[in-house]
mmCIF file of C-alpha atoms in Angstrom:
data_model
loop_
_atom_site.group_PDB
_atom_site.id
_atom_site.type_symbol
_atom_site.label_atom_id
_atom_site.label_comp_id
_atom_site.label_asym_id
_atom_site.label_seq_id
_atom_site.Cartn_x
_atom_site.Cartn_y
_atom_site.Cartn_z
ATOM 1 C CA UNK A 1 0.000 0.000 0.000
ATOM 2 C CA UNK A 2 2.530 2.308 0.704
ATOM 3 C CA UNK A 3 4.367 1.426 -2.342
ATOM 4 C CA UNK A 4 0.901 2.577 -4.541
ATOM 5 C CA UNK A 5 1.003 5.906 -2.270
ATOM 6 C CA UNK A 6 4.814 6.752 -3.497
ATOM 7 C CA UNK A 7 4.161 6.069 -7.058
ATOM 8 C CA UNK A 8 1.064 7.827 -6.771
ATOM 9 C CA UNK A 9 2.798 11.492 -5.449
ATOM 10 C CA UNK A 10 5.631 10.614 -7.986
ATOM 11 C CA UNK A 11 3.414 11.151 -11.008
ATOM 12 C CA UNK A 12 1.504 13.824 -9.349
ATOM 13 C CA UNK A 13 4.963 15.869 -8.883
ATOM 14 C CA UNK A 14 6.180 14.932 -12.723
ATOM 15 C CA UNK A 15 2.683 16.293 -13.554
ATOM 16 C CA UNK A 16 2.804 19.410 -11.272
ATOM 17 C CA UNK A 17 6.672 20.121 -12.875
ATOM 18 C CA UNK A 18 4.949 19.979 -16.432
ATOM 19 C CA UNK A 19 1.904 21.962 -16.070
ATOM 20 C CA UNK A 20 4.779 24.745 -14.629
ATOM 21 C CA UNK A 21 6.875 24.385 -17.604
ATOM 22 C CA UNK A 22 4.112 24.829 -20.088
ATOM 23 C CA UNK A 23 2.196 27.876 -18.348
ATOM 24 C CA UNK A 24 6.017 29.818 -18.051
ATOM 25 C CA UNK A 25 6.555 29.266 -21.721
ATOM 26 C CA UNK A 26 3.103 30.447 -22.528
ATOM 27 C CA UNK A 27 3.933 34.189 -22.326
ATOM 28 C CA UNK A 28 1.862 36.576 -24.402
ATOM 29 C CA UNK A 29 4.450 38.565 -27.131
ATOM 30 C CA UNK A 30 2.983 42.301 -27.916
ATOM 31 C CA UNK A 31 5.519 41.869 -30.857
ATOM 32 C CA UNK A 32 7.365 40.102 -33.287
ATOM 33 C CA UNK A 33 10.181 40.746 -35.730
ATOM 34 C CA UNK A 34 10.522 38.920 -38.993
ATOM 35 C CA UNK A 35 14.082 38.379 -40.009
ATOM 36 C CA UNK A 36 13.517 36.687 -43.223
ATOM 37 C CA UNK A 37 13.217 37.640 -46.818
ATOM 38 C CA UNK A 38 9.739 38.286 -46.175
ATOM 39 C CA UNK A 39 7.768 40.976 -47.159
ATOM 40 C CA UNK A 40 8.352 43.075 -43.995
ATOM 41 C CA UNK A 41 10.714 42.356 -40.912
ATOM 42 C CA UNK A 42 9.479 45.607 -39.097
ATOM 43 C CA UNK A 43 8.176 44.751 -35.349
ATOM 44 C CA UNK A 44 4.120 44.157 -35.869
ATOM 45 C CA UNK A 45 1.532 43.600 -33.182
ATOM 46 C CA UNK A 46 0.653 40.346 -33.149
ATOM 47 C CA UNK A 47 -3.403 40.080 -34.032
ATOM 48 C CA UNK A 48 -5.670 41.407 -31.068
ATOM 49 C CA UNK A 49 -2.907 42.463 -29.173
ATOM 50 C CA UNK A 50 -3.206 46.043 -27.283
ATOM 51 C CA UNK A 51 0.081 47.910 -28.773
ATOM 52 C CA UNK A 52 -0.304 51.214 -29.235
ATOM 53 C CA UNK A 53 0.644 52.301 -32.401
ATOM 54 C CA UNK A 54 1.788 56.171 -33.106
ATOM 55 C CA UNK A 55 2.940 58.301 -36.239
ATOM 56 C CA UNK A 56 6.638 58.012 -36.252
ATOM 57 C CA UNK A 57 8.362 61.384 -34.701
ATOM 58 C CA UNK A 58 12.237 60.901 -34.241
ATOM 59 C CA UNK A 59 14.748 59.519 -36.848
ATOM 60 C CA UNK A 60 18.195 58.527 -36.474
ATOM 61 C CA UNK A 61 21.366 57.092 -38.763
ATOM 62 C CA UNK A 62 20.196 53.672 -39.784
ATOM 63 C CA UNK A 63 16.841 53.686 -37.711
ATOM 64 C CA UNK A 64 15.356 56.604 -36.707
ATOM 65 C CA UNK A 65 16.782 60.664 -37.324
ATOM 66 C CA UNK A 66 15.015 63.666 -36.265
ATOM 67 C CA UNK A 67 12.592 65.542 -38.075
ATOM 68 C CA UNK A 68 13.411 69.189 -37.938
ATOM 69 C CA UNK A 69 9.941 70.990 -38.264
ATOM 70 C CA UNK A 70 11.139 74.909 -37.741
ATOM 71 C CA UNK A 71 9.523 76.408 -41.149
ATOM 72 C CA UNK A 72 8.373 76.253 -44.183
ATOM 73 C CA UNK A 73 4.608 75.758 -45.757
ATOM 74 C CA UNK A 74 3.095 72.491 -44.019
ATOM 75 C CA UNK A 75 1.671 71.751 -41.111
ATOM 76 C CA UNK A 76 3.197 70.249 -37.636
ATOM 77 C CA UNK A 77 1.070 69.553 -34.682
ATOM 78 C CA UNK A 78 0.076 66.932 -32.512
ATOM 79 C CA UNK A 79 -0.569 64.606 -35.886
ATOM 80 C CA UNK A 80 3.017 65.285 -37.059
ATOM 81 C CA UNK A 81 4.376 66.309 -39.932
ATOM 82 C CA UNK A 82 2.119 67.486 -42.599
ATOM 83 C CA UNK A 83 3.558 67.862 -46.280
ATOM 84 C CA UNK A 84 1.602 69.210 -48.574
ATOM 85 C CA UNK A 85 0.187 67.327 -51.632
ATOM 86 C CA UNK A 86 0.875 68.982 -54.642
ATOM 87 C CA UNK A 87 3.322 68.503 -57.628
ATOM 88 C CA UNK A 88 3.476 64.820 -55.915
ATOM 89 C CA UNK A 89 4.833 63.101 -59.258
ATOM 90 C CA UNK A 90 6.875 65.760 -60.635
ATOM 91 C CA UNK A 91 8.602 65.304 -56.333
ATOM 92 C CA UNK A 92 8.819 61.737 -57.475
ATOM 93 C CA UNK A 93 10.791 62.166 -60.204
ATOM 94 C CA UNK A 94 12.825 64.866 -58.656
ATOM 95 C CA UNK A 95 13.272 62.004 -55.642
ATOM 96 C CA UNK A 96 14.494 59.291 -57.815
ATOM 97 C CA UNK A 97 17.308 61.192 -59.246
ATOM 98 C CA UNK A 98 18.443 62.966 -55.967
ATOM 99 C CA UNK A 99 18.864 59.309 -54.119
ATOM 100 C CA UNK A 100 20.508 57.792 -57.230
ATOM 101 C CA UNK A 101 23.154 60.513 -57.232
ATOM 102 C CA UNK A 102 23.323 60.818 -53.621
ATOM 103 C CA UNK A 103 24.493 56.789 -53.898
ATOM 104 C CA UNK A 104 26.442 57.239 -56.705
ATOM 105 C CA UNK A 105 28.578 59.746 -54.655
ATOM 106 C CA UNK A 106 28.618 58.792 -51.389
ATOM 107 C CA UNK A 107 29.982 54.899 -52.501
ATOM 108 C CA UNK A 108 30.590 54.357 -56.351
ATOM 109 C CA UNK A 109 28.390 54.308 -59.019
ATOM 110 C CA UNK A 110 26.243 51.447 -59.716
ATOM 111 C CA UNK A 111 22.806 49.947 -62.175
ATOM 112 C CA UNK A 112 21.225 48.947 -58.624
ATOM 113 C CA UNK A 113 21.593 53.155 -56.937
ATOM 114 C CA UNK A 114 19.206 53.913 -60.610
ATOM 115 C CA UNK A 115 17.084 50.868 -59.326
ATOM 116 C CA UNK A 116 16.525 51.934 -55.532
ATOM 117 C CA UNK A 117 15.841 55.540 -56.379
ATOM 118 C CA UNK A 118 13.039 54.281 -58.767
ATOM 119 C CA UNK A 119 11.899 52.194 -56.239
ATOM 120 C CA UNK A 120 11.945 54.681 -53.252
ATOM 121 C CA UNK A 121 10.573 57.428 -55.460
ATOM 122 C CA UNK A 122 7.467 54.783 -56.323
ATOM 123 C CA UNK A 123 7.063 54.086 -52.852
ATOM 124 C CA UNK A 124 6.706 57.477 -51.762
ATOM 125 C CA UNK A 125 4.002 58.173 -54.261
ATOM 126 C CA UNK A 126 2.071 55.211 -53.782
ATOM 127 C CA UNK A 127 1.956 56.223 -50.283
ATOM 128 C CA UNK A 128 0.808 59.759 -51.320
ATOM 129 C CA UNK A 129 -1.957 58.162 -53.933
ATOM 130 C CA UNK A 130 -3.188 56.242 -50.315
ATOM 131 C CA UNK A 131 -3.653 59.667 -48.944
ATOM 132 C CA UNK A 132 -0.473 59.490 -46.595
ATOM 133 C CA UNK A 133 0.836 63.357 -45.790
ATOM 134 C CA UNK A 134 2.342 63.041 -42.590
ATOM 135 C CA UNK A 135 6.831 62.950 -43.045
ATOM 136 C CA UNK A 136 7.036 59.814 -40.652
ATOM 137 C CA UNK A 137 4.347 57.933 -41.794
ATOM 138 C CA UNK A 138 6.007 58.012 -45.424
ATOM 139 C CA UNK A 139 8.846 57.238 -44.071
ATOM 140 C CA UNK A 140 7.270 54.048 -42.774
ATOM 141 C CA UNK A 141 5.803 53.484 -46.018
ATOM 142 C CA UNK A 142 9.264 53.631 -48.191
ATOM 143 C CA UNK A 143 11.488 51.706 -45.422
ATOM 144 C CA UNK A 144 8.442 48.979 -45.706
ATOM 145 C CA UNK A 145 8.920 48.716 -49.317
ATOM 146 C CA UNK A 146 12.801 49.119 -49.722
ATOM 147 C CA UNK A 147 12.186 45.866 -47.428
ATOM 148 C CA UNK A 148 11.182 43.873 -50.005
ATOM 149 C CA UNK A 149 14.268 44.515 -52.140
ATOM 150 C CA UNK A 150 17.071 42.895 -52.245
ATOM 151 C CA UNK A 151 20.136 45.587 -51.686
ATOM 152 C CA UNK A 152 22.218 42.796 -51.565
ATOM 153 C CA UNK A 153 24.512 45.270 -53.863
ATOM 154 C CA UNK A 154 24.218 48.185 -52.230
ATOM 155 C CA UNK A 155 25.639 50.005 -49.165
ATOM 156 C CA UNK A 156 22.699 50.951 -47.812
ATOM 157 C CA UNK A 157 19.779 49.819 -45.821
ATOM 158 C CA UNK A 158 16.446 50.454 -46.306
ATOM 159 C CA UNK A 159 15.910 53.324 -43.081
ATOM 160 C CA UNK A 160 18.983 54.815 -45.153
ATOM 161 C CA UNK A 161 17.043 54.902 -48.109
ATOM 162 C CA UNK A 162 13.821 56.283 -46.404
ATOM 163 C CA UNK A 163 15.317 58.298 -43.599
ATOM 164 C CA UNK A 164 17.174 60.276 -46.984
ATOM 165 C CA UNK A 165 13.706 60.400 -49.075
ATOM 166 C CA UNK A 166 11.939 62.309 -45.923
ATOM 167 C CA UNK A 167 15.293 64.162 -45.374
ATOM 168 C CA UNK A 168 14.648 65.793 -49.184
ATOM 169 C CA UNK A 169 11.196 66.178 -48.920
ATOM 170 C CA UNK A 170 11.406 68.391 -45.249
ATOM 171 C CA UNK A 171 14.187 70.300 -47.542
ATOM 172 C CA UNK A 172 12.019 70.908 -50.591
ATOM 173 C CA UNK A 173 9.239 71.925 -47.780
ATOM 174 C CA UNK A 174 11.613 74.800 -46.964
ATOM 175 C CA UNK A 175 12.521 73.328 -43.102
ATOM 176 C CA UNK A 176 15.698 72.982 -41.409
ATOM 177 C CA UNK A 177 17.213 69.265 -41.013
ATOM 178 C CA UNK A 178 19.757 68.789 -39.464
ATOM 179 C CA UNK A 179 22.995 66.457 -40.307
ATOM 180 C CA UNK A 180 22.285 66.007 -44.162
ATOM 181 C CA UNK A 181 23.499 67.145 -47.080
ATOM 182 C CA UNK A 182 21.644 69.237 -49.630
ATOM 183 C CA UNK A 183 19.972 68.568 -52.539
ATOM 184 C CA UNK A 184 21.589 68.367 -55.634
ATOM 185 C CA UNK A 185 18.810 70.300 -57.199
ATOM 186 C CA UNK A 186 15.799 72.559 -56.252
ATOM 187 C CA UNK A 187 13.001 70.461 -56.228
ATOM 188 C CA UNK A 188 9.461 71.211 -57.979
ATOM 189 C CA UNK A 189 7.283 73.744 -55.556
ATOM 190 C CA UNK A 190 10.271 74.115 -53.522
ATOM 191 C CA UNK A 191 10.031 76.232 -50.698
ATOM 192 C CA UNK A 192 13.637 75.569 -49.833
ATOM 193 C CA UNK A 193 16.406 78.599 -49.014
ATOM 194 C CA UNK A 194 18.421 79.752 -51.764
ATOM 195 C CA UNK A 195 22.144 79.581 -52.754
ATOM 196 C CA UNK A 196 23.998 82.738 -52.069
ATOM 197 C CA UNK A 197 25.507 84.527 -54.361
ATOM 198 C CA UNK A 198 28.863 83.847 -52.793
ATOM 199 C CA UNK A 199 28.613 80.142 -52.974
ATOM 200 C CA UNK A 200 31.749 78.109 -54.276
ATOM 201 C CA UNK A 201 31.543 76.926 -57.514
ATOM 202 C CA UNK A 202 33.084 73.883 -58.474
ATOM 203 C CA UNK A 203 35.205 74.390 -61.859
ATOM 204 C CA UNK A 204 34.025 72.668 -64.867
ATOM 205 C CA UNK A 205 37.298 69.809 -64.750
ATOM 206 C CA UNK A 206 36.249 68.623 -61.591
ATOM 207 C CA UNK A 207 32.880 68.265 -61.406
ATOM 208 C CA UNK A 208 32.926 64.678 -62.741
ATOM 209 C CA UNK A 209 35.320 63.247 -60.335
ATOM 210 C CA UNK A 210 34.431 61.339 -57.888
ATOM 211 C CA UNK A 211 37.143 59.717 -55.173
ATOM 212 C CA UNK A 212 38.953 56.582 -56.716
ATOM 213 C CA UNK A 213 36.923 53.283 -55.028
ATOM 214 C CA UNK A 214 40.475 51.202 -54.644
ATOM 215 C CA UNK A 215 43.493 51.507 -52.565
ATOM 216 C CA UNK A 216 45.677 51.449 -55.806
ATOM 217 C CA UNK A 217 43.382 53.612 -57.849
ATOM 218 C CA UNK A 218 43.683 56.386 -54.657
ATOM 219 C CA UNK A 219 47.668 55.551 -54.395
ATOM 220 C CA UNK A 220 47.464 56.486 -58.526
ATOM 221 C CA UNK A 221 45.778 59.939 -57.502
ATOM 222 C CA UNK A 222 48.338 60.749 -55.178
ATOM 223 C CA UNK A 223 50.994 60.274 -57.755
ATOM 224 C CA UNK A 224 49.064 62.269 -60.513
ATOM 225 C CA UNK A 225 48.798 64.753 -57.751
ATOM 226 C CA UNK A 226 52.286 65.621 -56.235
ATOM 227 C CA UNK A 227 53.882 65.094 -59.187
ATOM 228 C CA UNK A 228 51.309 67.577 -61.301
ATOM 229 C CA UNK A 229 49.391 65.229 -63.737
ATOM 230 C CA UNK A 230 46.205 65.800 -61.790
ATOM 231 C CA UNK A 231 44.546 69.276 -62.391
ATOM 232 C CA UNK A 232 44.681 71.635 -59.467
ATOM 233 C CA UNK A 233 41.139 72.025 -59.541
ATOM 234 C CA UNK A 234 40.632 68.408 -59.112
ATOM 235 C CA UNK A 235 42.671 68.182 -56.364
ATOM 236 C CA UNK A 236 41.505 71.002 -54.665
ATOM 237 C CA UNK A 237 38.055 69.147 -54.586
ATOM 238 C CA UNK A 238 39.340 65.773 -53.135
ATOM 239 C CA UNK A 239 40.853 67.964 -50.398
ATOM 240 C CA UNK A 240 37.536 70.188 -49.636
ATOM 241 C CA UNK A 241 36.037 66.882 -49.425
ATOM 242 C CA UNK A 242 38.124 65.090 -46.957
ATOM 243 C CA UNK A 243 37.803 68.873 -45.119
ATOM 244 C CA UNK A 244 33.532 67.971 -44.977
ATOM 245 C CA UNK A 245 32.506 69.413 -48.110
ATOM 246 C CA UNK A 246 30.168 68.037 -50.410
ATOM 247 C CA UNK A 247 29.083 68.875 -54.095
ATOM 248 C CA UNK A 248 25.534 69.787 -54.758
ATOM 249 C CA UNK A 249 23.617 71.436 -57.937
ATOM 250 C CA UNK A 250 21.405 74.542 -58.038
ATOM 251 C CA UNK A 251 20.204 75.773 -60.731
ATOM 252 C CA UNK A 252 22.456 73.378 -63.274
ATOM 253 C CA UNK A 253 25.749 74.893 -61.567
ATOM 254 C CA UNK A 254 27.699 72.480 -59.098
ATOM 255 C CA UNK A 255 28.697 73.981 -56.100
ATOM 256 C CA UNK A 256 30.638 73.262 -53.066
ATOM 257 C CA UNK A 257 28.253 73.042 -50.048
ATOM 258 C CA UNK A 258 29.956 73.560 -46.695
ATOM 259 C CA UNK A 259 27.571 72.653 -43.770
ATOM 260 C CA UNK A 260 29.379 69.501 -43.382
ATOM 261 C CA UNK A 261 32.851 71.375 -42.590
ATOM 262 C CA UNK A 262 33.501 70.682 -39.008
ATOM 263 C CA UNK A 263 36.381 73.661 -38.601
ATOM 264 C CA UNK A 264 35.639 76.803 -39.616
ATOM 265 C CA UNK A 265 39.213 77.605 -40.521
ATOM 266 C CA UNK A 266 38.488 75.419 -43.954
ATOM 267 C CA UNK A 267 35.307 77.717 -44.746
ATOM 268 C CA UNK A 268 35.177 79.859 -47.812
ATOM 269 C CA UNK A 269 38.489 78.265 -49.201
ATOM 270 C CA UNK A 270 37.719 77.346 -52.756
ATOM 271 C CA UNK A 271 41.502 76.113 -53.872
ATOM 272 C CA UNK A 272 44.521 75.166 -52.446
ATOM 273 C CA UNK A 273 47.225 74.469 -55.468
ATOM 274 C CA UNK A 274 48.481 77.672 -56.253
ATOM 275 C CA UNK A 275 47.059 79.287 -53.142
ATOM 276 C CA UNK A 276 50.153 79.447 -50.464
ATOM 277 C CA UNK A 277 47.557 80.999 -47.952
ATOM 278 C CA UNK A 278 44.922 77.841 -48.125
ATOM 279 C CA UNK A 279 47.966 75.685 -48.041
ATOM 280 C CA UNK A 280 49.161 77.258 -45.201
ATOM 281 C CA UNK A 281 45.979 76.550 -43.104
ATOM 282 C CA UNK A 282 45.798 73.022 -44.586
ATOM 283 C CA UNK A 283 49.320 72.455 -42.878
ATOM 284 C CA UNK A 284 48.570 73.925 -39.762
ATOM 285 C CA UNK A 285 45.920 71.446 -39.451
ATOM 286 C CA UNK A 286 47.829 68.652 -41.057
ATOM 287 C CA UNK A 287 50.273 69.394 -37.755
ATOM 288 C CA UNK A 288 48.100 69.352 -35.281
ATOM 289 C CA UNK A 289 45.869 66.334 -36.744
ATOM 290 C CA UNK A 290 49.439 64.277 -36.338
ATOM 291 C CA UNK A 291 50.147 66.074 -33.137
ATOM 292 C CA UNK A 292 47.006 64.553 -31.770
ATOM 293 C CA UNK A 293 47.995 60.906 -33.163
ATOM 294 C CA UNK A 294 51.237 61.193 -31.206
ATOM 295 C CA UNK A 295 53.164 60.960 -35.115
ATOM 296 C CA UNK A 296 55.130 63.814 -36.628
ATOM 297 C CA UNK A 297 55.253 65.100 -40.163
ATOM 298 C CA UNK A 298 58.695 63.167 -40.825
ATOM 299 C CA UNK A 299 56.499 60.319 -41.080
ATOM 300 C CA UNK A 300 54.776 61.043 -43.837
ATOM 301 C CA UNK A 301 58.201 61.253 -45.700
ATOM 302 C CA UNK A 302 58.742 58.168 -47.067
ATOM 303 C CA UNK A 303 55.319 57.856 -48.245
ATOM 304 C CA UNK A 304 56.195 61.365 -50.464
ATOM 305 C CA UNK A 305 59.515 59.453 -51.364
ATOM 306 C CA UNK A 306 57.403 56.869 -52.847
ATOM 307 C CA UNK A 307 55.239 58.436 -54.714
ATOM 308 C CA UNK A 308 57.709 60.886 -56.643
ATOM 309 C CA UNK A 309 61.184 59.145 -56.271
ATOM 310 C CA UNK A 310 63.929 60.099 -53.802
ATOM 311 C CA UNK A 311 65.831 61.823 -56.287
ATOM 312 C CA UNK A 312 63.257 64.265 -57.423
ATOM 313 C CA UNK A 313 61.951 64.978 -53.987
ATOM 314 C CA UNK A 314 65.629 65.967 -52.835
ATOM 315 C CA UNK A 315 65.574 68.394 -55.660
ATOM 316 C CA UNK A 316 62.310 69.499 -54.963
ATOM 317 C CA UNK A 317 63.318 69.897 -51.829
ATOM 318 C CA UNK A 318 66.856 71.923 -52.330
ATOM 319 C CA UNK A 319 64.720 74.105 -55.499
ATOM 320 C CA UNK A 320 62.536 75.398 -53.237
ATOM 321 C CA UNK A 321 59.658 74.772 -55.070
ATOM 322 C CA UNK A 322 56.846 76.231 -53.642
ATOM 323 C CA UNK A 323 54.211 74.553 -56.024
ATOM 324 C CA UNK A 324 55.554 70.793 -55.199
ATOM 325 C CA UNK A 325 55.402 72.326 -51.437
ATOM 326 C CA UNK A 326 51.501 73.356 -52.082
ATOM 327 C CA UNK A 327 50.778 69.563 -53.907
ATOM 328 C CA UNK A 328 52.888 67.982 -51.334
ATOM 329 C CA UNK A 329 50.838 69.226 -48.288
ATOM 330 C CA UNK A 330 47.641 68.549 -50.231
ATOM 331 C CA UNK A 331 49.037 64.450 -51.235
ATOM 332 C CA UNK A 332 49.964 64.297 -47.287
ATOM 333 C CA UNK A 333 46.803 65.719 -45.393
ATOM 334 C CA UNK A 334 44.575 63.058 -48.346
ATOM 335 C CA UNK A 335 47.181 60.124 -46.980
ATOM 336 C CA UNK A 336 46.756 61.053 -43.313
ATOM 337 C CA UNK A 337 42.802 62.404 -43.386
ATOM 338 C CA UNK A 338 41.257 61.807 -46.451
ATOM 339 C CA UNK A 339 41.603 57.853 -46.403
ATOM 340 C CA UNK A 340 43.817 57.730 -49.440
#
């Protein structure tokens, strides 16, 4: 009898131990993430779940960023940000080309940066078509979409894509947002501040250049630019860049856009070959860049040895030439700052 009593609180104790594990796995999930090639891999609500759901406000780099609402014509209030709904397909257009260039210059150019902007730029006006105004909830609507393409090719993700399609639109709305470039071109309706007059323009020979993609092709550059194959102008503009300048268009002229220049010692310099002042200035921060790396400017010697020969850097050197002196301070802030 005993014996039936044991067995008897055995079972009841494996059954009591199973009944715990099965109720502490059954936790309710307000949401789930897809991580597959499926159509979506946002975070949903699962069905009759109580998640509140709210118009997207803040925006970061590769998530969220902020929108900037401190002008222009549309409305901001409690429902967010309200853009208005004209010219919407002559904006897509304008879209697609702004992201495809913005790709093709921030990596290299490629078939699939023609692709996404089409894509993006379709997105944002089938969202428009649905009667979607407010900035975040297009957002939501491209970044949805980009999710369902492969950018297996690109650099990008698809926030990047989105966040940079509202980014353009707050522009051509005529508001301030912050951390972005500009657009390359005024958009249609846009309500967006003008160039000044005393913007930089960028000289005809270098407005096709873009920075060389490999390690050789930059090493190249720095040979075609101490030893004076490259045009000045060209390498003026792979220096601005490295200094936080970008290139932008208004009004079909290319010009240099500073509001990425971090030290305001580099603003309003349009050239440095041939201009002993702006080289000046570059070397003063070329010196204390290194200072601040613990390395000295002798390092960067052999590297200048390299590139031109021994021989003709000693007589360089002993000429006093003062244009090899302006390319040589150029080729050794791109090697130490500019990635090249």
């Amino acid at each position: 009898m005993q014996a039936w009593v044991l067995v008897l609180c055995l079972l009841g104790l494996v059954y009591l131990e199973h009944v715990g594990c099965f109720m502490a796995t059954a936790q309710v999930h307000c949401l789930r993430v897809s991580t597959g090639g499926s159509k979506s891999s946002m975070l949903r609500p699962l069905p009759g779940s109580r998640c509140p759901t709210r118009p997207l406000r803040a925006r970061t780099h590769r998530g969220v960023a902020v929108l900037s609402a401190q002008s222009g014509t549309s409305r901001s209030d409690q429902n967010g940000v309200q853009l208005p709904d004209s010219n919407v397909k002559e904006v897509s257009v304008w879209l697609s080309d702004e992201i495809r260039q913005w790709l093709d210059d921030e990596w290299i150019p490629r078939d699939i940066h023609r692709d996404i902007g089409e894509i993006a730029a379709g997105a944002y006006e089938a969202a428009r078509e649905k009667g979607v105004n407010e900035a975040g909830d297009i957002l939501m609507e491209v970044a949805n979409k980009m999710m369902e393409v492969n950018l297996y090719e690109a650099d990008v993700g698809a926030f990047d894509i989105a966040n940079k399609v509202t980014d353009l639109l707050l522009i051509n709305d005529g508001r301030d947002v912050c951390c972005t470039a500009q657009p390359y071109s005024a958009g249609p309706g846009s309500s967006s501040v003008a160039v000044e007059d005393d913007a930089l323009a960028v000289p005809p020979e270098a407005v096709a250049w873009t920075m060389p993609g490999s390690s050789f092709d930059r090493y190249q550059f720095l040979q075609q630019a101490i030893d004076g194959r490259a045009e000045p102008s060209v390498v003026d503009r792979a220096v601005l860049e490295s200094l936080g300048y970008t290139v932008r268009k208004e009004a079909g002229t290319s010009v240099y856009d500073p509001s990425g220049v971090t030290d305001d010692r580099a603003l309003g310099i349009s050239s440095f070959v041939g201009n002993a002042q702006s080289c000046e200035v570059l070397q003063e921060m070329l010196e204390e860049n290194l200072e601040e790396q613990n390395k000295e400017e002798e390092d960067l010697v052999p590297l200048v040895e390299a590139l031109v020969g021994e021989a003709a850097f000693k007589m360089a050197k002993e000429e006093g030439d003062a244009d090899f002196a302006m390319r040589e301070v150029c080729v050794k802030w791109l090697h130490f700052k500019g990635g090249y």
